[in-house]
Coordinates of C-alpha atoms in Angstrom, one line a residue:
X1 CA 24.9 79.8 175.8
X2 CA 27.8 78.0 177.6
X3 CA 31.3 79.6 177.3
X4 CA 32.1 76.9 175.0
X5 CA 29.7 76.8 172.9
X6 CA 30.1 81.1 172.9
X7 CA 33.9 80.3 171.7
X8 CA 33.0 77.6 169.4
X9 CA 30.4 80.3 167.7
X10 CA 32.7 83.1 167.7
X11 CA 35.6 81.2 166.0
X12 CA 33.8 80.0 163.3
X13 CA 32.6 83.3 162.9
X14 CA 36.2 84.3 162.6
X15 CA 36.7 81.8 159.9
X16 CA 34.5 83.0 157.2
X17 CA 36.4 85.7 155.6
X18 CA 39.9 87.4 155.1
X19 CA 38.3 90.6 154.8
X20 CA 39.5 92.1 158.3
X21 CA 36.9 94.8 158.5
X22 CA 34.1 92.0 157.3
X23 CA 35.2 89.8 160.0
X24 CA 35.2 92.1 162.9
X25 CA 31.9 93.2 162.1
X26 CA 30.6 89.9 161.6
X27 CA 32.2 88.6 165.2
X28 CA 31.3 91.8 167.1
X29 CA 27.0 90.8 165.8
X30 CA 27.6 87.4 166.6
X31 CA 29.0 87.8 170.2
X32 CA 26.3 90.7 171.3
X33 CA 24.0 88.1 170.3
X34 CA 25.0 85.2 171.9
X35 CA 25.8 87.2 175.0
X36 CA 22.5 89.8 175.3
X37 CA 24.5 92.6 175.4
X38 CA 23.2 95.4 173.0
X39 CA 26.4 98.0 171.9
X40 CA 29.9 97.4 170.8
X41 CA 32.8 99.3 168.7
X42 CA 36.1 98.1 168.0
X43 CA 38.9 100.5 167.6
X44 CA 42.2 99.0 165.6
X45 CA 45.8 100.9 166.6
X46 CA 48.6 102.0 164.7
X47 CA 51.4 103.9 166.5
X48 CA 50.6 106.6 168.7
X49 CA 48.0 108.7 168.0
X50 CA 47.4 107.0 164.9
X51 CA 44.0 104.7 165.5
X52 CA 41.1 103.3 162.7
X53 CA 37.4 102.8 164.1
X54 CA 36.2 99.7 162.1
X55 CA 33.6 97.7 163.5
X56 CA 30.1 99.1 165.5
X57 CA 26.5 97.1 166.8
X58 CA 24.1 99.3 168.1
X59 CA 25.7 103.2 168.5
X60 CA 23.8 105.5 170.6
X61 CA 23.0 108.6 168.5
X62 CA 25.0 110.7 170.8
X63 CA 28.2 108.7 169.5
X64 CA 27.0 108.2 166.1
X65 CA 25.9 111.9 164.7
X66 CA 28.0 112.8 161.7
X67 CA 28.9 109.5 160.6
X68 CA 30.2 108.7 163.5
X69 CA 32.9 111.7 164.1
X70 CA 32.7 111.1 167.9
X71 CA 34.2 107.8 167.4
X72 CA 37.0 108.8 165.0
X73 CA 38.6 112.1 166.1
X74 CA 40.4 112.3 169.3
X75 CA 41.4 109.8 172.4
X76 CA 40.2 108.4 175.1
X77 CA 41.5 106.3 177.9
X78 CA 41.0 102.9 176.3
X79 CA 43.5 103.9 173.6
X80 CA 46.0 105.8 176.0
X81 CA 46.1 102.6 178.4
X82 CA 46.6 100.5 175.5
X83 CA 49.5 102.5 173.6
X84 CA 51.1 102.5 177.2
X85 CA 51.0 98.9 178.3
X86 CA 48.9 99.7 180.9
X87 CA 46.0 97.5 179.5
X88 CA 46.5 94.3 179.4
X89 CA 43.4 92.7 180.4
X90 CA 39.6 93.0 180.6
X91 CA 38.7 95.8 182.4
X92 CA 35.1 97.8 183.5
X93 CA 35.4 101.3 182.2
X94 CA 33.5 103.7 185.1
X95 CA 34.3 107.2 182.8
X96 CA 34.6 107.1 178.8
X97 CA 35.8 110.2 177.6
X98 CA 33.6 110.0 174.6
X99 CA 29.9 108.9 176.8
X100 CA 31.0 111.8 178.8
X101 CA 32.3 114.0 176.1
X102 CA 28.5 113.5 174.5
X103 CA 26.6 114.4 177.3
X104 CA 28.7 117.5 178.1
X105 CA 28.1 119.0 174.5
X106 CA 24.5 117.2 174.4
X107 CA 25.4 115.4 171.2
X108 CA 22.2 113.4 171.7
X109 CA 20.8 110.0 173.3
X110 CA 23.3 108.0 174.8
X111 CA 20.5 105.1 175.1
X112 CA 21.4 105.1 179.5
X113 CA 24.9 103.8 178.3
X114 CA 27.1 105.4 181.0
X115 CA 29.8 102.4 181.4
X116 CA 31.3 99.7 179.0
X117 CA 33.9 97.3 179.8
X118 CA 37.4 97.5 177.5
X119 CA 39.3 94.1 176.6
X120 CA 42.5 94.7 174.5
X121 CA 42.9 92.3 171.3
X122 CA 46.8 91.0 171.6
X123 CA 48.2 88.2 170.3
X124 CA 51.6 86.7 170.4
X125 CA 52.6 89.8 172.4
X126 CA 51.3 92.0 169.3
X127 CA 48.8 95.0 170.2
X128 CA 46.1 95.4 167.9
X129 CA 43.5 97.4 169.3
X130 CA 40.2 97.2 171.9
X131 CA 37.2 95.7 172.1
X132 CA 34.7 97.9 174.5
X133 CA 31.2 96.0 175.0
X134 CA 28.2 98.3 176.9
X135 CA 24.5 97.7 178.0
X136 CA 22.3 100.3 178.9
X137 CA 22.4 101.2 182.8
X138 CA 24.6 98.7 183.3
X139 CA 27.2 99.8 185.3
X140 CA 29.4 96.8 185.7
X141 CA 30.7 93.5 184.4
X142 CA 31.2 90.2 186.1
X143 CA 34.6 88.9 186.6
X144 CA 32.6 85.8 184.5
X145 CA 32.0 88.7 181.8
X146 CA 35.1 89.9 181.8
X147 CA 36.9 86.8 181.4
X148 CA 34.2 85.5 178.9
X149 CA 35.1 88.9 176.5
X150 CA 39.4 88.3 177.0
X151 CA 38.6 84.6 175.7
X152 CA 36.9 86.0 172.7
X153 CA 39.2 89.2 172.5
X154 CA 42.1 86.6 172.2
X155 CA 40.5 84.6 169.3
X156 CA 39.9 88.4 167.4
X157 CA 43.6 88.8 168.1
X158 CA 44.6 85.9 167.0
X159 CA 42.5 86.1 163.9
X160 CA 43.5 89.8 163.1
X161 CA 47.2 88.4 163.0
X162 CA 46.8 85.6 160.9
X163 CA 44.5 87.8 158.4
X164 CA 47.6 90.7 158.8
X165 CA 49.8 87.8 157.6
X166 CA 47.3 86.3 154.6
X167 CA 47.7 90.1 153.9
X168 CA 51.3 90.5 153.9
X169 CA 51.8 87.7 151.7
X170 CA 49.2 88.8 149.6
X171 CA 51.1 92.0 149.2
X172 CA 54.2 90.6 148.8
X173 CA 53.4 88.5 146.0
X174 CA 51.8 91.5 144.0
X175 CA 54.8 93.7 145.3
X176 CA 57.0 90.6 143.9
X177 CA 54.9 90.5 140.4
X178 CA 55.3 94.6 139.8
X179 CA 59.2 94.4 140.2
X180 CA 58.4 91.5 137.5
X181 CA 57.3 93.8 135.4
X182 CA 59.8 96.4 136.1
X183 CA 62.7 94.0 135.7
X184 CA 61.4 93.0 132.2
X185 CA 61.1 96.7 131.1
X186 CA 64.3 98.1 132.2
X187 CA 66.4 95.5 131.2
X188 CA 65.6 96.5 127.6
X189 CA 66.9 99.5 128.3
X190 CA 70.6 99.7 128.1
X191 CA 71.3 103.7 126.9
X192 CA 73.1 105.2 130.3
X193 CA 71.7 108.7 129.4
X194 CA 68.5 107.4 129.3
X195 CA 68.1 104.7 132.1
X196 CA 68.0 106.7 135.1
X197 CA 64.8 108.7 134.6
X198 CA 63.5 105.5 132.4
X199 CA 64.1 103.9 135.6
X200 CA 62.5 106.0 138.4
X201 CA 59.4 106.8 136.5
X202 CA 59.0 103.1 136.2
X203 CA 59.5 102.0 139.4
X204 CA 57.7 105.3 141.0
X205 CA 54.4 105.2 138.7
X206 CA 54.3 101.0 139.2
X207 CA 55.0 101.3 143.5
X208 CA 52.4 104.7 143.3
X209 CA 55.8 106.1 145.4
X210 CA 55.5 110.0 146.4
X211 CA 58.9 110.6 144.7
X212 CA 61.9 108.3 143.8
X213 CA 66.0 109.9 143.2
X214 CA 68.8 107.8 140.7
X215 CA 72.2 108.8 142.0
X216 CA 74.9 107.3 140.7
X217 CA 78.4 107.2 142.0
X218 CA 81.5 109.0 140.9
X219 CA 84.4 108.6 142.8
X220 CA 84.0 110.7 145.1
X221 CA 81.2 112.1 144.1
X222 CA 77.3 110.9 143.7
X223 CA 75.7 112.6 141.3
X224 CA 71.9 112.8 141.2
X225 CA 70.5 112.5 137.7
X226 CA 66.8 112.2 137.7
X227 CA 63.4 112.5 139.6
X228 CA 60.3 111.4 139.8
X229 CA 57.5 113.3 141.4
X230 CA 53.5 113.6 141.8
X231 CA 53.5 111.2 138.8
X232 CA 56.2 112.7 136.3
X233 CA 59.9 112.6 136.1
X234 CA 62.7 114.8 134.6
X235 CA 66.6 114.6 134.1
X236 CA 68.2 116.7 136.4
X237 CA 72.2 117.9 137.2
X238 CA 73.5 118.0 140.9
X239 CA 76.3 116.5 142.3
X240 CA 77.2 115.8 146.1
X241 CA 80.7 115.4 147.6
X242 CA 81.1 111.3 149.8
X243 CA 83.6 110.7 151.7
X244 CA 85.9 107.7 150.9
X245 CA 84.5 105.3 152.6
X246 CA 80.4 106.7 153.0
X247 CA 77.7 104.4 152.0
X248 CA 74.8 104.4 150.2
X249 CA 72.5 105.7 153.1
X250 CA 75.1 108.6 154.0
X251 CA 73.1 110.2 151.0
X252 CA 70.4 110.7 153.6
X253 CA 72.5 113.2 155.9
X254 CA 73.6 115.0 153.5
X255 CA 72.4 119.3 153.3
X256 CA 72.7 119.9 149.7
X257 CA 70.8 117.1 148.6
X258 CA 67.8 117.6 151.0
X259 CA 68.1 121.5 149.7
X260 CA 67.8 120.3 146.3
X261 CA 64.7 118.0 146.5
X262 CA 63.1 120.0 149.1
X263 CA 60.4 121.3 146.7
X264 CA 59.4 118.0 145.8
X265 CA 58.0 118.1 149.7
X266 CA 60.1 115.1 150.1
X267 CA 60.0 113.6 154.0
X268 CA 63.5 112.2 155.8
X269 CA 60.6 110.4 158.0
X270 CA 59.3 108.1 155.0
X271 CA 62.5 107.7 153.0
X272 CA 64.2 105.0 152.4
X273 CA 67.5 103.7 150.1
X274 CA 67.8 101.2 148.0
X275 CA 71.9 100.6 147.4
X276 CA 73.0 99.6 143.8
X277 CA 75.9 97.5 144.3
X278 CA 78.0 95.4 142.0
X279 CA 80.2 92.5 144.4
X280 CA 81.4 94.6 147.5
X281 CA 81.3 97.8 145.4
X282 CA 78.8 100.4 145.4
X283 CA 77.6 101.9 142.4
X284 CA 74.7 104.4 142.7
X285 CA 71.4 104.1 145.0
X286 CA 67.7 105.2 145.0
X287 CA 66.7 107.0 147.7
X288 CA 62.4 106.8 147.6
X289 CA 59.7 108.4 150.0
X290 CA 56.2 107.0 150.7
X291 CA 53.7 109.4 151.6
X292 CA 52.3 109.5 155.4
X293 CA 49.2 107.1 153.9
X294 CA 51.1 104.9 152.3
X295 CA 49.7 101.8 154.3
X296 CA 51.7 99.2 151.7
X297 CA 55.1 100.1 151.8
X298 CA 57.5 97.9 149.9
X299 CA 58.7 94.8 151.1
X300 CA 62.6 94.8 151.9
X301 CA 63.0 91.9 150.5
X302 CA 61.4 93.5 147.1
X303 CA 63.7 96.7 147.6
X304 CA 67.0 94.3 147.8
X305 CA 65.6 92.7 144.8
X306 CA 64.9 95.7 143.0
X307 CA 68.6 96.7 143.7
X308 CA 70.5 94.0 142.5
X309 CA 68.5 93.7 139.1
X310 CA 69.0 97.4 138.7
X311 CA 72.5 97.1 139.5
X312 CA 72.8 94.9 136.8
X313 CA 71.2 97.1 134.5
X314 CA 73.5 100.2 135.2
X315 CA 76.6 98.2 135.0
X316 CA 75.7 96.4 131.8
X317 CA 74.5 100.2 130.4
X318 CA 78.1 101.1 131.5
X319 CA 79.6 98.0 129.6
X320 CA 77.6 98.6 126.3
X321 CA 78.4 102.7 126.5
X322 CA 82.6 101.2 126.6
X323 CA 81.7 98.6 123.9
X324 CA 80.6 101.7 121.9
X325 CA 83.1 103.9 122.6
X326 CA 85.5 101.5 122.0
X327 CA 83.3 100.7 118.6
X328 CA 83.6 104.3 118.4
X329 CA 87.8 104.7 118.5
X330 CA 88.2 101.5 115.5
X331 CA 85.8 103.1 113.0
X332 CA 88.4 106.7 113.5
X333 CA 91.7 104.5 113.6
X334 CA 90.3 102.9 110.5
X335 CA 88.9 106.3 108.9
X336 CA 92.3 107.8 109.8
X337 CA 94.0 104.8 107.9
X338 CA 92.2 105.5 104.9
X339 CA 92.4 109.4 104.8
X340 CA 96.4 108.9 105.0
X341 CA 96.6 106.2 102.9
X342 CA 94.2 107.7 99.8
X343 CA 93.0 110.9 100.2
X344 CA 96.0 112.4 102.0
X345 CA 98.8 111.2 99.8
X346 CA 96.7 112.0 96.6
X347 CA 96.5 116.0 98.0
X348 CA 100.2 115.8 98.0
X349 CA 100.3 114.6 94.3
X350 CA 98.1 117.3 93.2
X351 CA 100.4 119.4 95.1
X352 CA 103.6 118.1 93.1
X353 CA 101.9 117.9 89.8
X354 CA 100.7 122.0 90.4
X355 CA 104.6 122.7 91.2
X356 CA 106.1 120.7 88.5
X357 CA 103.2 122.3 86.5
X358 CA 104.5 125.6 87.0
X359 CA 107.7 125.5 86.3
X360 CA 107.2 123.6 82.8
X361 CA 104.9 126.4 82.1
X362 CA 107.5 129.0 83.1
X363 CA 110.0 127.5 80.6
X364 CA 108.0 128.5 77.6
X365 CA 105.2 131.0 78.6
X366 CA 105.0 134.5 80.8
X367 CA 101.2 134.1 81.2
X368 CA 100.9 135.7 84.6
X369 CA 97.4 134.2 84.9
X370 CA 98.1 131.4 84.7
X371 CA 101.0 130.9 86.9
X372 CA 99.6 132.8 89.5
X373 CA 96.9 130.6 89.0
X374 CA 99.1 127.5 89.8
X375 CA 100.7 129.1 92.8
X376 CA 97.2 129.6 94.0
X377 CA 96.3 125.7 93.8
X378 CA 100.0 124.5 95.0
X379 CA 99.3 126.8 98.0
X380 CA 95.5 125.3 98.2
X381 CA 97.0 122.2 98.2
X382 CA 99.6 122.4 101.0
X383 CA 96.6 124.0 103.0
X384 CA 94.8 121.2 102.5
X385 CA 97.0 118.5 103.2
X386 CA 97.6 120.4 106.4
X387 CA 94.1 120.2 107.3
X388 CA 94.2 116.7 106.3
X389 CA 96.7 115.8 108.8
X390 CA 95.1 117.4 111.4
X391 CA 92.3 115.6 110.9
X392 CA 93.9 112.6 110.9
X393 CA 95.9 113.7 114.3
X394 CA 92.6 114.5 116.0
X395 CA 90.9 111.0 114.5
X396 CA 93.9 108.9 115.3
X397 CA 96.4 110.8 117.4
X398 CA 99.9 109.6 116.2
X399 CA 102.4 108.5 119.2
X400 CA 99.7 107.5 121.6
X401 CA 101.7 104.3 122.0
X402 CA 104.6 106.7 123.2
X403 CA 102.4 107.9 125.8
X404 CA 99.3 110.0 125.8
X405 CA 101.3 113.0 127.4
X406 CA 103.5 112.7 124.5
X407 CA 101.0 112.9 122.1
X408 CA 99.4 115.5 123.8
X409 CA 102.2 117.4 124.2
X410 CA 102.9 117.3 120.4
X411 CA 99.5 117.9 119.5
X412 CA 99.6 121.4 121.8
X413 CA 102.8 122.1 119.7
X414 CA 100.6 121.5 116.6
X415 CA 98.5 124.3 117.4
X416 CA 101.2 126.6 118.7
X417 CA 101.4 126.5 122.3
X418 CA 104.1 125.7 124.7
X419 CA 102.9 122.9 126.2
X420 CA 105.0 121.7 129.5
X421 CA 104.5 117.9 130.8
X422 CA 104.9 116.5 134.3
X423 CA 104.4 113.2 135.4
X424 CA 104.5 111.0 138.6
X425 CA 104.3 107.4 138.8
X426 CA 104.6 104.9 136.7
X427 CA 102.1 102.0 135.5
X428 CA 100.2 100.9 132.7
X429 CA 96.8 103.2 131.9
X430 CA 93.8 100.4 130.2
X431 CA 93.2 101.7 126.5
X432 CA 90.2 102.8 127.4
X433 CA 90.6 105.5 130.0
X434 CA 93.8 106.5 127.8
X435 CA 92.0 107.0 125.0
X436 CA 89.3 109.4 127.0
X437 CA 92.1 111.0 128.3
X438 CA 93.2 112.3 124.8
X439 CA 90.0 113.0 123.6
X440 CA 89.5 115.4 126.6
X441 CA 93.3 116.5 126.3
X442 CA 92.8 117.3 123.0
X443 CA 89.5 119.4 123.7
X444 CA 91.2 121.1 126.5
X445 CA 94.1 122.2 124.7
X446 CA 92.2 123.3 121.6
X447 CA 89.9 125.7 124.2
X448 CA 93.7 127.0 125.5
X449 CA 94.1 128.1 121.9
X450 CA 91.5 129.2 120.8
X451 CA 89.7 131.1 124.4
X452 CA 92.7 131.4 126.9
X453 CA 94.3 133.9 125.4
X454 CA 97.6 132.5 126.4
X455 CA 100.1 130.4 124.0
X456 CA 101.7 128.1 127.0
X457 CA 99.0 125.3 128.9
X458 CA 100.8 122.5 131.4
X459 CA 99.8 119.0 131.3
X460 CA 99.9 116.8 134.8
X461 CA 99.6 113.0 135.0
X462 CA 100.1 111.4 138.1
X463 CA 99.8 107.8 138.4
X464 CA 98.7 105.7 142.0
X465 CA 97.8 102.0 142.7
X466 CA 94.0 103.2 142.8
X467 CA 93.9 106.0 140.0
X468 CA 94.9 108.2 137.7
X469 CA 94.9 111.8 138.1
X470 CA 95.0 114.0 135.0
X471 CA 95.0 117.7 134.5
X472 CA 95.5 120.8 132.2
X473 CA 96.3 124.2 133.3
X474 CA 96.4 126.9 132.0
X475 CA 96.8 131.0 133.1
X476 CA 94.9 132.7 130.5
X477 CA 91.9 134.7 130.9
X478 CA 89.9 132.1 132.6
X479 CA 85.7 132.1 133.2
X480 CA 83.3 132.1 135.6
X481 CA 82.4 128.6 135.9
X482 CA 79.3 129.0 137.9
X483 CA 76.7 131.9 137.8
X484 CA 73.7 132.3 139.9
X485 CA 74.0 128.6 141.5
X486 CA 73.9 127.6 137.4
X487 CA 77.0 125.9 135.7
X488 CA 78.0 127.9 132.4
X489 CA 80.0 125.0 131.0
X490 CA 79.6 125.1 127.3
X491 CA 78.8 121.8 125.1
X492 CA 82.6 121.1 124.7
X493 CA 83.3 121.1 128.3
X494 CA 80.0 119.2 129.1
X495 CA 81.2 116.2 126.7
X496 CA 84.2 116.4 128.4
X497 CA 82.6 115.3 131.8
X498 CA 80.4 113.1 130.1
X499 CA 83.3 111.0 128.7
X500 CA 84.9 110.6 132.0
X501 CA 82.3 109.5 133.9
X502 CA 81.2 106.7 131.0
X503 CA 84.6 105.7 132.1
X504 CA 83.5 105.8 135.4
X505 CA 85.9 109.3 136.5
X506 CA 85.1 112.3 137.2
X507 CA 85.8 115.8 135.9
X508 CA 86.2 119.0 137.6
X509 CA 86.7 122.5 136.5
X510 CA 88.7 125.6 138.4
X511 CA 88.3 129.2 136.8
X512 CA 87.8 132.3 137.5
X513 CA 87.9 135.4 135.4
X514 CA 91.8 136.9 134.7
X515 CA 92.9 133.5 137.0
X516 CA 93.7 131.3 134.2
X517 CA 91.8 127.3 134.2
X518 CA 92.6 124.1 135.6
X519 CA 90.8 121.1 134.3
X520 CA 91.1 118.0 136.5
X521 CA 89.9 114.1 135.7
X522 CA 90.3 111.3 137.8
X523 CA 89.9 107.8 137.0
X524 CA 89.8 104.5 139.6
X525 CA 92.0 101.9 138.4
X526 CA 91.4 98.3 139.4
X527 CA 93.8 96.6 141.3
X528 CA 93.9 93.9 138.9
X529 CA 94.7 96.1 135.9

């Protein structure tokens, strides 16, 4: 058959299917026949040593004994010249490694193959693999041959790129479909406590990823709060110190966090970050691994994607957690309303109807039963009515439009402690954060009286352009805040943290035993506030 007629066959060939291993099978049958030549194997590369044996004709048994092994396990010189850029034409092969390999170990008949000639498949400047073509005792290809096979071996290159392309599109449209389906999901979700593991097992069991990490962004500080892994996911606790200006993938160089996930048998070499960014700000990341195997990995096109809808979804979880704190503060403002305004002043009336009760009884009766049993409910009363009011102070804290160190301050004096106040700056605090503020005051200040063992706490505010820094000291008897590499922080002080970082702060804790406690939140302010 004419050269032309061989290239005409041989691309038509290559036309019949998008199946890449089909094809190359199919082409490699179709050119030993229309050339004579009896063997061929075609090797496809990845980068070095990685390699795939997917098409044969015609293996001698002495290359073809346990399903082939001596095709598919170690190198040869083919490959080596290939993944060096020393091959980049047809060439006659005098020694293969593997002919020679055979005959050394007597692996079995090599059919008199002793020679083959090697023709690399490239296209565009893309290395794909080999083509090696052999005859038995024949010892040498034409320069005819030889320029016949890099014809062909172009159009198999060329073919194996577009199919690599059909492929990739392929992918990326079902990669494109899943984070349809992801994006549909979590945007139903819009609990902050419960999107990040919601999240990862999601987007881990829908992308089959080896393990997938939410961290979101504090400050300062990213803390990590779930993980999924070998198919499950849990909540988990950590927290890493940034820098000021880090970035998402800085996450990547840091010890601790590697430490932490390291018994997930999580690889730096296959991981990758996704940022979660709202405008120029970030606000959290993913950081994912594929496994070594993982031929498919996802699109960064899809991972960009994926960010900015999940960005969306963890600043709208963020909104709807204010909206419901702020929900939260009305329904006690109105509550405290209606204890003082009912409730509260009817106590007091019972309390002046007992006294007035009492001495009316005392002008014409010396039943001591009975009056002590009206001293007893006057003195219920005023307890109650101080209770009352406490409630009402902790529901609605009087004087917060004063200041929330003022009302602080006179809520500490409430429960007996000399509380002293210090304060830098000056500026407007948004409702918001002042309201958190109080409520973790207030929680602070009651653990002073009733744990610290101390009547006196101080109360710091300092006020910047950027943020607000808060913090209550005390030098009572102080804790052990962490104990063997576990936090001991008790539900009070865990709600604590939990309400400054809805408000997007943070919140540390200093203590140690006989040292006394300093509790310190920090909240960003917005230029723009």
């Amino acid at each position: 058959m004419s050269r032309v007629n061989t290239l005409k066959v041989i691309a038509e060939t290559l036309n019949q299917s998008n199946d890449l291993r089909e094809v190359l099978q199919s082409v490699l049958e179709k050119l030993l026949e229309v050339t004579g030549l009896s063997t061929g194997w075609i090797f496809l590369i990845d980068d070095e040593p990685i390699y795939s044996f997917v098409a044969d004709v015609n293996l001698p048994p002495a290359l073809s004994w346990g399903d082939k092994e001596p095709m598919c396990q170690g190198s040869c010189w083919c490959l080596e010249k290939i993944w060096d850029g020393r091959l980049q034409k047809a060439v006659n092969i005098i020694n293969c490694k593997r002919i020679e390999d055979a005959i050394e170990h007597d692996w079995g008949d090599t059919k008199a193959i002793t020679h083959h000639a090697t023709v690399p498949l490239i296209a565009g400047g893309e290395k794909f693999g080999v083509l090696n073509i052999a005859a038995p005792e024949k010892n040498e290809f034409t320069e005819e041959e030889l320029d016949l096979l890099q014809s062909v071996a172009f159009q198999i290159g060329t073919a194996i790129k577009r199919t690599r392309l059909y492929e990739a599109q392929q992918e990326r449209a079902e990669q494109y479909s899943k984070l349809d389906e992801i994006s549909r999901a979590i945007w139903k979700m819009n609990d902050i406590h419960l999107l990040p593991q919601y999240a990862v097992d999601m987007i881990g069991r829908v992308f089959q990823l080896e393990s997938l990490s939410f961290l979101i962004k504090e400050e300062n500080v990213l803390a990590l709060r779930s993980i999924y892994h070998g198919g499950a996911s849990k909540n988990v606790h950590k927290r890493y110190r940034i820098e000021e200006n880090s970035s998402p993938n800085d996450i990547l160089k840091c010890p601790s966090f590697w430490k932490d996930v390291e018994q997930f048998n999580l690889s730096l070499d296959h991981a990758f970050v996704i940022p979660l960014e709202i405008g120029d700000e970030w606000i959290g990341c993913l950081v994912g691994n594929d496994t070594a195997s993982h031929s498919k990995s996802i699109h960064p096109d899809v991972l960009k994607a994926l960010g900015d809808h999940l960005s969306l979804v963890l600043e709208n979880a963020r909104l709807y957690e204010r909206g419901r704190e702020l929900a939260l503060i009305e329904e006690r403002n109105r509550l405290a309303r209606d204890l003082h305004d009912s409730v509260n002043q009817k106590l007091f009336s019972l309390g002046l109807t007992a006294r007035g009760l009492k001495e009316y009884v005392k002008g014409f009766s010396d039943d001591g039963t009975l009056i002590e049993s009206l001293d007893e409910m006057q003195s219920l009363s005023k307890e109650v009515v101080a209770e009352m009011r406490s409630m009402i102070w902790q529901l609605r804290p009087a004087g917060l439009e004063d200041g929330v160190i003022v009302a602080l301050k006179k809520y500490g004096e409430s429960l007996g402690l000399k509380v002293i106040d210090h304060i830098e700056g000056v500026g407007n605090i948004p409702r918001l954060v002042e309201e958190t503020m109080w409520r973790i005051g207030q929680e602070a200040l009651n653990n002073v009286h009733k744990h610290a063992r101390t009547g006196r706490a101080s109360l710091h505010l300092r006020r910047s352009a950027e943020r607000v820094v808060f913090s209550i000291q005390d030098e009572g008897c102080g804790f052990t805040v962490v104990s063997n590499g576990t936090p001991t922080w008790s539900f009070g002080l865990s709600s604590m943290k939990e309400r400054a970082e809805i408000m997007g702060g943070s919140l540390t804790i200093e203590s140690e035993p006989d040292a006394g406690t300093v509790i310190t939140v920090i909240f960003p302010i917005k230029k723009d506030v």
